Structure formats: structure tokens, C-alpha cells
């Protein structure tokens, strides 16, 4: 009997990309896939999803499933209320 070789995903060591151009290209690709996953989470579960990230150049990127970014305001207000209740 011939044995079949099972291909498994190999762990890749993560390291900083030194080229600014390559780093930005990778950021944009990963951002697009991250937003797609966030949108899928919203569509399948109804969870309100907001993402904010800053690119290597410092530009802000944001995604909000409701398109009005009220989740950030809700989060900040809830965080303040929680901090007050905790006596911080």
C-alpha cells in the first residue's frame, strides 16, 4: 500500500517587513480581508462591528457595519460609565 503524504500548513515566523512599499501593499491586502471577515460576521450574526486601524504611514482606516460609526461613540460612553461605576 502506498502512503499518501498529508500536507499541513506550516508555521511562518512573523517579522517586520523592511520595505515601506511592501509593508503598505500587505497592509492594504490584509485590511481588505479583515473588512470582509468583519462584514461576514455582521451579515451572519447581526453583530455590530466597527474596526479602526492606522496604516504604517499613519493614515486612519475605518469600517463600521452600520455606516454611521455610532458604535465608537457608544463604546466610549459605555467605557466612561463603566469607569465611573468602578470608581476610577
C-alpha atoms as an extended CHARMM CRD file, in Angstrom:
* protein
*
        88  EXT
         1         1  UNK       CA              0.0000000000        0.0000000000        0.0000000000  PROA      1               0.0000000000
         2         2  UNK       CA              1.3390000000        3.4070000000       -0.9220000000  PROA      2               0.0000000000
         3         3  UNK       CA              1.3090000000        6.0570000000        1.7370000000  PROA      3               0.0000000000
         4         4  UNK       CA             -0.1570000000        9.4150000000        0.8620000000  PROA      4               0.0000000000
         5         5  UNK       CA              1.6080000000       12.4810000000        2.1130000000  PROA      5               0.0000000000
         6         6  UNK       CA             -0.5750000000       14.8260000000        4.1350000000  PROA      6               0.0000000000
         7         7  UNK       CA              0.1670000000       18.4760000000        3.5160000000  PROA      7               0.0000000000
         8         8  UNK       CA             -0.2310000000       20.6620000000        6.5530000000  PROA      8               0.0000000000
         9         9  UNK       CA              0.0730000000       24.3600000000        6.9930000000  PROA      9               0.0000000000
        10        10  UNK       CA              3.4910000000       25.3340000000        8.1690000000  PROA      10              0.0000000000
        11        11  UNK       CA              4.0130000000       27.9660000000       10.8090000000  PROA      11              0.0000000000
        12        12  UNK       CA              5.6780000000       31.0450000000        9.4300000000  PROA      12              0.0000000000
        13        13  UNK       CA              7.7590000000       33.2800000000       11.6340000000  PROA      13              0.0000000000
        14        14  UNK       CA              6.3910000000       36.7880000000       11.5570000000  PROA      14              0.0000000000
        15        15  UNK       CA              8.8470000000       39.6150000000       11.2120000000  PROA      15              0.0000000000
        16        16  UNK       CA              8.7010000000       43.2890000000       10.3180000000  PROA      16              0.0000000000
        17        17  UNK       CA              8.7780000000       43.9720000000        6.5930000000  PROA      17              0.0000000000
        18        18  UNK       CA             11.6150000000       46.3940000000        5.9660000000  PROA      18              0.0000000000
        19        19  UNK       CA             10.4000000000       47.7930000000        2.6410000000  PROA      19              0.0000000000
        20        20  UNK       CA              7.8540000000       50.5730000000        3.2020000000  PROA      20              0.0000000000
        21        21  UNK       CA              6.1800000000       49.8740000000       -0.1420000000  PROA      21              0.0000000000
        22        22  UNK       CA              5.8270000000       46.1350000000        0.5180000000  PROA      22              0.0000000000
        23        23  UNK       CA              4.5680000000       46.8540000000        4.0420000000  PROA      23              0.0000000000
        24        24  UNK       CA              1.8560000000       49.1830000000        2.7010000000  PROA      24              0.0000000000
        25        25  UNK       CA              0.8270000000       46.6990000000       -0.0110000000  PROA      25              0.0000000000
        26        26  UNK       CA              0.4840000000       43.9490000000        2.6060000000  PROA      26              0.0000000000
        27        27  UNK       CA             -1.4420000000       46.2720000000        4.9320000000  PROA      27              0.0000000000
        28        28  UNK       CA             -3.9770000000       47.0490000000        2.1920000000  PROA      28              0.0000000000
        29        29  UNK       CA             -4.4080000000       43.3540000000        1.3240000000  PROA      29              0.0000000000
        30        30  UNK       CA             -4.8400000000       42.3540000000        4.9660000000  PROA      30              0.0000000000
        31        31  UNK       CA             -7.1770000000       45.2890000000        5.6050000000  PROA      31              0.0000000000
        32        32  UNK       CA             -9.4130000000       44.1970000000        2.7260000000  PROA      32              0.0000000000
        33        33  UNK       CA             -9.6200000000       40.6170000000        4.0180000000  PROA      33              0.0000000000
        34        34  UNK       CA            -10.1700000000       41.8530000000        7.5960000000  PROA      34              0.0000000000
        35        35  UNK       CA            -13.0780000000       44.0490000000        6.4850000000  PROA      35              0.0000000000
        36        36  UNK       CA            -14.5560000000       41.1490000000        4.5100000000  PROA      36              0.0000000000
        37        37  UNK       CA            -14.4380000000       38.9350000000        7.6240000000  PROA      37              0.0000000000
        38        38  UNK       CA            -15.9880000000       41.7020000000        9.7390000000  PROA      38              0.0000000000
        39        39  UNK       CA            -18.7670000000       42.1550000000        7.1860000000  PROA      39              0.0000000000
        40        40  UNK       CA            -19.3870000000       38.3880000000        7.1320000000  PROA      40              0.0000000000
        41        41  UNK       CA            -19.6310000000       38.4190000000       10.9440000000  PROA      41              0.0000000000
        42        42  UNK       CA            -22.1890000000       41.2190000000       10.7170000000  PROA      42              0.0000000000
        43        43  UNK       CA            -24.2230000000       39.5170000000        7.9800000000  PROA      43              0.0000000000
        44        44  UNK       CA            -24.3280000000       36.0910000000        9.6410000000  PROA      44              0.0000000000
        45        45  UNK       CA            -24.8330000000       37.0960000000       13.2760000000  PROA      45              0.0000000000
        46        46  UNK       CA            -26.1840000000       40.6330000000       13.2050000000  PROA      46              0.0000000000
        47        47  UNK       CA            -23.3660000000       41.7700000000       15.4960000000  PROA      47              0.0000000000
        48        48  UNK       CA            -22.4900000000       45.4440000000       15.1650000000  PROA      48              0.0000000000
        49        49  UNK       CA            -18.8480000000       45.5810000000       14.0280000000  PROA      49              0.0000000000
        50        50  UNK       CA            -16.5460000000       48.6050000000       13.9850000000  PROA      50              0.0000000000
        51        51  UNK       CA            -12.8530000000       48.4760000000       13.1150000000  PROA      51              0.0000000000
        52        52  UNK       CA            -10.2930000000       51.2730000000       13.2710000000  PROA      52              0.0000000000
        53        53  UNK       CA             -6.6910000000       50.7630000000       12.1880000000  PROA      53              0.0000000000
        54        54  UNK       CA             -3.7830000000       53.0280000000       11.3790000000  PROA      54              0.0000000000
        55        55  UNK       CA             -1.6330000000       52.1920000000        8.3750000000  PROA      55              0.0000000000
        56        56  UNK       CA              2.1800000000       52.1940000000        8.5420000000  PROA      56              0.0000000000
        57        57  UNK       CA              2.0440000000       55.7270000000        7.1180000000  PROA      57              0.0000000000
        58        58  UNK       CA             -0.2850000000       56.8630000000        9.9110000000  PROA      58              0.0000000000
        59        59  UNK       CA             -3.4650000000       57.1220000000        7.8360000000  PROA      59              0.0000000000
        60        60  UNK       CA             -6.6250000000       56.0310000000        9.6420000000  PROA      60              0.0000000000
        61        61  UNK       CA             -8.7580000000       53.2860000000        8.0990000000  PROA      61              0.0000000000
        62        62  UNK       CA            -12.2020000000       52.5230000000        9.4870000000  PROA      62              0.0000000000
        63        63  UNK       CA            -15.0940000000       50.1440000000        8.8730000000  PROA      63              0.0000000000
        64        64  UNK       CA            -18.4950000000       50.2050000000       10.5120000000  PROA      64              0.0000000000
        65        65  UNK       CA            -21.2480000000       47.7280000000        9.7060000000  PROA      65              0.0000000000
        66        66  UNK       CA            -23.9600000000       50.3640000000       10.1560000000  PROA      66              0.0000000000
        67        67  UNK       CA            -22.1060000000       53.0010000000        8.0950000000  PROA      67              0.0000000000
        68        68  UNK       CA            -22.6840000000       55.7490000000       10.6660000000  PROA      68              0.0000000000
        69        69  UNK       CA            -19.8980000000       54.9770000000       13.1720000000  PROA      69              0.0000000000
        70        70  UNK       CA            -22.1700000000       55.3030000000       16.1920000000  PROA      70              0.0000000000
        71        71  UNK       CA            -20.5630000000       52.2160000000       17.7360000000  PROA      71              0.0000000000
        72        72  UNK       CA            -17.4170000000       54.1650000000       18.6190000000  PROA      72              0.0000000000
        73        73  UNK       CA            -19.4840000000       56.7730000000       20.4340000000  PROA      73              0.0000000000
        74        74  UNK       CA            -21.4570000000       54.0020000000       22.1800000000  PROA      74              0.0000000000
        75        75  UNK       CA            -18.2300000000       52.2830000000       23.2050000000  PROA      75              0.0000000000
        76        76  UNK       CA            -16.7340000000       55.4890000000       24.5870000000  PROA      76              0.0000000000
        77        77  UNK       CA            -19.9030000000       56.3170000000       26.5220000000  PROA      77              0.0000000000
        78        78  UNK       CA            -20.1470000000       52.7710000000       27.9100000000  PROA      78              0.0000000000
        79        79  UNK       CA            -16.4570000000       52.8480000000       28.8540000000  PROA      79              0.0000000000
        80        80  UNK       CA            -16.9060000000       56.1280000000       30.7180000000  PROA      80              0.0000000000
        81        81  UNK       CA            -19.9670000000       54.7900000000       32.5400000000  PROA      81              0.0000000000
        82        82  UNK       CA            -18.1290000000       51.5820000000       33.4520000000  PROA      82              0.0000000000
        83        83  UNK       CA            -15.1500000000       53.5680000000       34.7350000000  PROA      83              0.0000000000
        84        84  UNK       CA            -17.4250000000       55.7710000000       36.8660000000  PROA      84              0.0000000000
        85        85  UNK       CA            -19.2360000000       52.7330000000       38.2840000000  PROA      85              0.0000000000
        86        86  UNK       CA            -15.8990000000       51.0850000000       39.0910000000  PROA      86              0.0000000000
        87        87  UNK       CA            -14.7630000000       54.2380000000       40.9060000000  PROA      87              0.0000000000
        88        88  UNK       CA            -11.8940000000       55.0260000000       38.5480000000  PROA      88              0.0000000000
